[in-house]
Coordinates of C-alpha atoms in Angstrom, one line a residue:
X19 CA 44.1 -19.3 33.1
X20 CA 45.3 -19.6 29.5
X21 CA 43.5 -17.2 27.1
X22 CA 42.5 -17.8 23.5
X23 CA 41.6 -15.2 20.9
X24 CA 38.0 -14.7 19.9
X25 CA 38.6 -16.4 16.6
X26 CA 39.3 -19.7 18.3
X27 CA 35.9 -20.0 19.9
X28 CA 33.7 -22.6 18.4
X29 CA 31.8 -21.4 15.3
X30 CA 28.4 -21.9 17.0
X31 CA 29.4 -19.5 19.8
X32 CA 30.6 -16.9 17.4
X33 CA 27.3 -17.1 15.5
X34 CA 25.3 -16.8 18.7
X35 CA 27.3 -13.7 19.6
X36 CA 26.8 -12.2 16.2
X37 CA 23.0 -12.8 16.7
X38 CA 23.3 -10.5 19.7
X39 CA 25.6 -7.9 18.2
X40 CA 25.3 -8.0 14.5
X41 CA 28.3 -8.9 12.3
X42 CA 31.7 -8.9 14.2
X43 CA 34.2 -6.9 12.1
X44 CA 37.2 -7.1 14.4
X45 CA 38.3 -8.6 17.7
X46 CA 41.2 -7.6 19.9
X47 CA 42.3 -9.7 22.9
X48 CA 42.6 -7.7 26.2
X49 CA 46.2 -7.6 27.4
X50 CA 45.5 -7.7 31.2
X51 CA 43.7 -9.9 33.6
X52 CA 44.1 -13.6 34.5
X53 CA 40.7 -15.0 35.3
X54 CA 39.1 -15.3 31.8
X55 CA 39.7 -17.9 29.1
X56 CA 38.6 -15.2 26.6
X57 CA 38.6 -11.5 27.0
X58 CA 38.1 -9.5 23.8
X59 CA 36.8 -6.2 22.6
X60 CA 34.7 -6.7 19.6
X61 CA 34.0 -4.1 16.9
X62 CA 30.5 -5.1 15.7
X63 CA 27.6 -3.9 13.6
X64 CA 25.9 -2.5 16.7
X65 CA 28.9 -1.1 18.3
X66 CA 31.7 -2.2 20.6
X67 CA 31.3 -5.0 23.1
X68 CA 33.6 -6.5 25.7
X69 CA 33.3 -10.2 25.8
X70 CA 34.8 -12.3 28.6
X71 CA 34.2 -15.9 29.4
X72 CA 35.4 -19.3 30.8
X73 CA 34.6 -22.9 30.0
X74 CA 31.5 -24.2 31.9
X75 CA 33.5 -27.0 33.5
X76 CA 36.0 -24.5 35.1
X77 CA 35.8 -24.2 38.9
X78 CA 35.3 -20.4 38.6
X79 CA 32.2 -20.6 36.4
X80 CA 30.0 -20.1 39.5
X81 CA 31.6 -16.8 40.1
X82 CA 30.9 -15.7 36.6
X83 CA 27.3 -16.7 36.9
X84 CA 27.0 -14.7 40.1
X85 CA 28.6 -11.7 38.3
X86 CA 25.8 -12.0 35.6
X87 CA 23.1 -12.3 38.2
X88 CA 24.1 -9.3 40.2
X89 CA 24.6 -7.0 37.3
X90 CA 21.1 -5.5 37.1
X91 CA 21.4 -4.5 40.7
X92 CA 24.7 -2.5 40.4
X93 CA 24.9 1.3 40.5
X94 CA 25.5 3.4 37.4
X95 CA 29.2 3.5 38.0
X96 CA 29.5 -0.1 37.0
X97 CA 29.6 -1.3 33.3
X98 CA 26.4 -2.4 31.8
X99 CA 25.9 -6.2 31.1
X100 CA 24.2 -6.6 27.7
X101 CA 23.9 -10.4 27.7
X102 CA 24.9 -13.7 29.2
X103 CA 25.3 -16.8 27.0
X104 CA 26.0 -20.4 27.9
X105 CA 26.5 -22.9 25.0
X106 CA 29.0 -25.3 23.5
X107 CA 30.9 -25.6 26.8
X108 CA 31.4 -21.8 27.4
X109 CA 29.9 -19.2 29.7
X110 CA 30.2 -15.8 28.1
X111 CA 29.3 -12.2 29.2
X112 CA 28.9 -9.3 26.9
X113 CA 29.6 -5.9 28.5
X114 CA 29.6 -2.3 27.7
X115 CA 33.2 -1.3 26.7
X116 CA 34.7 1.0 29.3
X117 CA 37.7 2.9 27.8
X118 CA 39.5 3.9 30.9
X119 CA 42.7 3.6 32.9
X120 CA 43.4 2.0 36.2
X121 CA 42.9 4.3 39.1
X122 CA 45.9 6.0 40.7
X123 CA 45.7 5.5 44.5
X124 CA 48.9 7.4 45.3
X125 CA 48.7 10.2 48.0
X126 CA 47.3 13.4 46.5
X127 CA 46.0 11.6 43.3
X128 CA 43.1 13.5 41.7
X129 CA 41.5 10.0 41.2
X130 CA 40.8 9.6 45.0
X131 CA 37.7 11.8 45.1
X132 CA 36.4 9.9 42.1
X133 CA 36.9 6.6 43.8
X134 CA 35.3 8.0 46.9
X135 CA 32.2 9.1 44.9
X136 CA 31.9 5.6 43.3
X137 CA 32.1 3.9 46.7
X138 CA 29.7 6.3 48.2
X139 CA 27.1 5.4 45.6
X140 CA 27.7 1.7 46.2
X141 CA 27.3 2.1 49.9
X142 CA 23.6 2.9 49.4
X143 CA 22.8 -0.3 47.5
X144 CA 21.1 -3.1 49.4
X145 CA 22.1 -6.6 48.4
X146 CA 19.3 -8.4 46.5
X147 CA 17.6 -11.0 48.6
X148 CA 16.7 -13.2 45.6
X149 CA 20.3 -13.9 44.5
X150 CA 22.6 -16.4 46.1
X151 CA 25.7 -14.5 46.9
X152 CA 28.4 -14.8 49.6
X153 CA 27.7 -13.5 53.1
X154 CA 30.4 -11.5 54.8
X155 CA 30.0 -13.7 58.0
X156 CA 30.9 -16.8 56.0
X157 CA 33.7 -15.1 54.0
X158 CA 35.5 -14.0 57.2
X159 CA 34.5 -16.9 59.4
X160 CA 37.9 -18.6 59.3
X161 CA 39.8 -15.3 60.0
X162 CA 37.8 -13.2 62.4
X163 CA 38.6 -13.4 66.1
X164 CA 36.3 -15.6 68.1
X165 CA 33.0 -13.9 69.1
X166 CA 33.3 -11.1 66.5
X167 CA 31.5 -12.4 63.4
X168 CA 28.3 -10.6 64.2
X169 CA 30.0 -7.3 63.4
X170 CA 30.4 -8.5 59.7
X171 CA 26.7 -9.1 59.3
X172 CA 24.6 -6.6 57.2
X173 CA 22.5 -6.2 54.1
X174 CA 24.7 -3.9 51.9
X175 CA 26.0 -5.0 48.6
X176 CA 29.8 -5.2 48.9
X177 CA 32.6 -5.4 46.2
X178 CA 35.5 -6.2 48.7
X179 CA 38.3 -6.1 46.1
X180 CA 39.5 -2.6 45.4
X181 CA 42.7 -3.5 43.6
X182 CA 43.5 -0.7 41.1
X183 CA 42.7 -3.1 38.2
X184 CA 39.1 -3.2 39.4
X185 CA 38.6 0.6 39.3
X186 CA 38.7 2.3 35.9
X187 CA 38.9 6.1 35.5
X188 CA 36.8 7.3 32.6
X189 CA 36.7 11.1 32.4
X190 CA 35.6 12.4 35.8
X191 CA 34.1 9.1 37.0
X192 CA 35.5 6.0 38.6
X193 CA 33.8 2.8 37.4
X194 CA 33.9 -0.4 39.5
X195 CA 34.5 -3.6 37.5
X196 CA 35.0 -7.3 38.2
X197 CA 32.0 -8.4 40.2
X198 CA 32.8 -12.1 40.5
X199 CA 32.6 -12.0 44.3
X200 CA 29.6 -9.8 45.3
X201 CA 29.0 -10.1 49.1
X202 CA 26.2 -9.2 51.5
X203 CA 27.4 -7.6 54.7
X204 CA 28.2 -4.6 56.9
X205 CA 28.7 -1.4 54.9
X206 CA 32.0 -0.5 56.6
X207 CA 33.7 -3.5 55.1
X208 CA 34.3 -1.9 51.7
X209 CA 36.0 1.2 53.1
X210 CA 38.1 -1.1 55.1
X211 CA 39.1 -3.1 52.0
X212 CA 39.9 0.1 50.2
X213 CA 42.1 1.2 53.1
X214 CA 44.5 -1.7 52.6
X215 CA 44.9 -0.9 48.9
X216 CA 45.6 2.8 49.7
X217 CA 48.4 1.6 52.1
X218 CA 49.8 -0.6 49.4
X219 CA 49.9 2.5 47.1
X220 CA 52.0 4.6 49.5
X221 CA 49.6 6.1 52.0
X222 CA 50.7 6.0 55.7
X223 CA 48.4 3.8 57.7
X224 CA 46.9 6.8 59.6
X225 CA 46.2 8.6 56.4
X226 CA 44.5 5.5 54.8
X227 CA 42.3 5.0 57.8
X228 CA 41.4 8.7 57.8
X229 CA 40.2 8.2 54.2
X230 CA 38.0 5.4 55.3
X231 CA 36.6 7.8 57.8
X232 CA 35.1 9.8 55.0
X233 CA 32.4 7.2 54.8
X234 CA 29.6 7.3 57.4
X235 CA 29.5 3.5 57.7
X236 CA 33.1 3.5 58.9
X237 CA 32.8 6.4 61.2
X238 CA 29.7 4.9 62.8
X239 CA 31.1 1.4 63.2
X240 CA 32.0 0.2 66.6
X241 CA 35.7 0.1 67.4
X242 CA 35.3 -3.6 68.1
X243 CA 34.0 -4.2 64.6
X244 CA 37.0 -2.4 63.0
X245 CA 39.4 -4.2 65.2
X246 CA 37.9 -7.5 64.2
X247 CA 38.2 -6.5 60.5
X248 CA 41.9 -5.6 61.0
X249 CA 42.6 -8.9 62.7
X250 CA 40.7 -10.9 60.1
X251 CA 42.4 -9.1 57.2
X252 CA 45.9 -9.6 58.7
X253 CA 45.1 -13.4 59.2
X254 CA 43.8 -13.7 55.6
X255 CA 46.8 -12.1 54.0
X256 CA 49.2 -14.0 56.2
X257 CA 47.6 -17.2 54.9
X258 CA 47.8 -15.9 51.3
X259 CA 51.5 -15.0 51.6
X260 CA 52.3 -18.3 53.2
X261 CA 50.7 -20.2 50.4
X262 CA 52.3 -18.1 47.6
X263 CA 55.2 -15.9 48.7
X264 CA 55.4 -13.6 45.7
X265 CA 56.7 -10.2 46.7
X266 CA 53.4 -8.3 46.2
X267 CA 51.5 -10.8 48.4
X268 CA 54.2 -10.6 51.1
X269 CA 53.9 -6.8 50.9
X270 CA 50.1 -7.0 51.3
X271 CA 50.5 -9.3 54.3
X272 CA 52.9 -6.8 55.9
X273 CA 50.5 -3.9 55.2
X274 CA 47.6 -5.9 56.6
X275 CA 49.5 -6.7 59.8
X276 CA 50.1 -3.0 60.2
X277 CA 46.5 -2.1 59.6
X278 CA 45.4 -4.8 62.1
X279 CA 47.7 -3.4 64.8
X280 CA 46.4 0.1 64.3
X281 CA 42.7 -0.8 64.3
X282 CA 43.3 -3.0 67.4
X283 CA 44.8 0.0 69.2
X284 CA 41.4 1.7 68.8
X285 CA 39.8 -0.5 71.4

């Protein structure tokens, strides 16, 4: 998605934001990320605010609205949402500014215990029943082996995307960002999603799976459930790589196939 600087937003939107924050003294466009039409850190009368948004006619606006709705239910490791505005053709979120760096998932990284702590906190959060979010059974329906979808069912709030860009290290804490796809499902799914990202960062598959085993949800899951997850993940990334063969996606597909094979051997 092409991105514009804050100053190019319609004047009415900028006034509405200033009503929330006080006068805006400076705006700096964020250099990373691809899914926002605007992503800027504002220096305002009331402090710093991270503003991101997309046009309301964009196909992903529903995901941004889900992100806003789920925000009050997130654990403390997640950035605080201050406000949600929709006017003049834009949907905008105003967040706490998180000054951090992307997590380092490499073997032996001191960030790994921080990531573990953040995910442990999230594992205790029940998905709110009054918000329409994706269900894991539906998300994996096209990829899970026949007769296995029941294993994905659960009531835990899941993140599902532990790409390094979505985990910021701030001091001695890992903070989970980008909640566009909150999901309701079995708790062991998130440790499984993290496992694949660890493999992509250099962990041997056995070591990555052992890291997932630090979480009770993964340890207590039935072998059939983990095998189903491995097969579904391999199928998903095989499809992604077939549709867009960029090197990193092909690499993820290869790692997912390896993970699927290992988890299948556990039966």
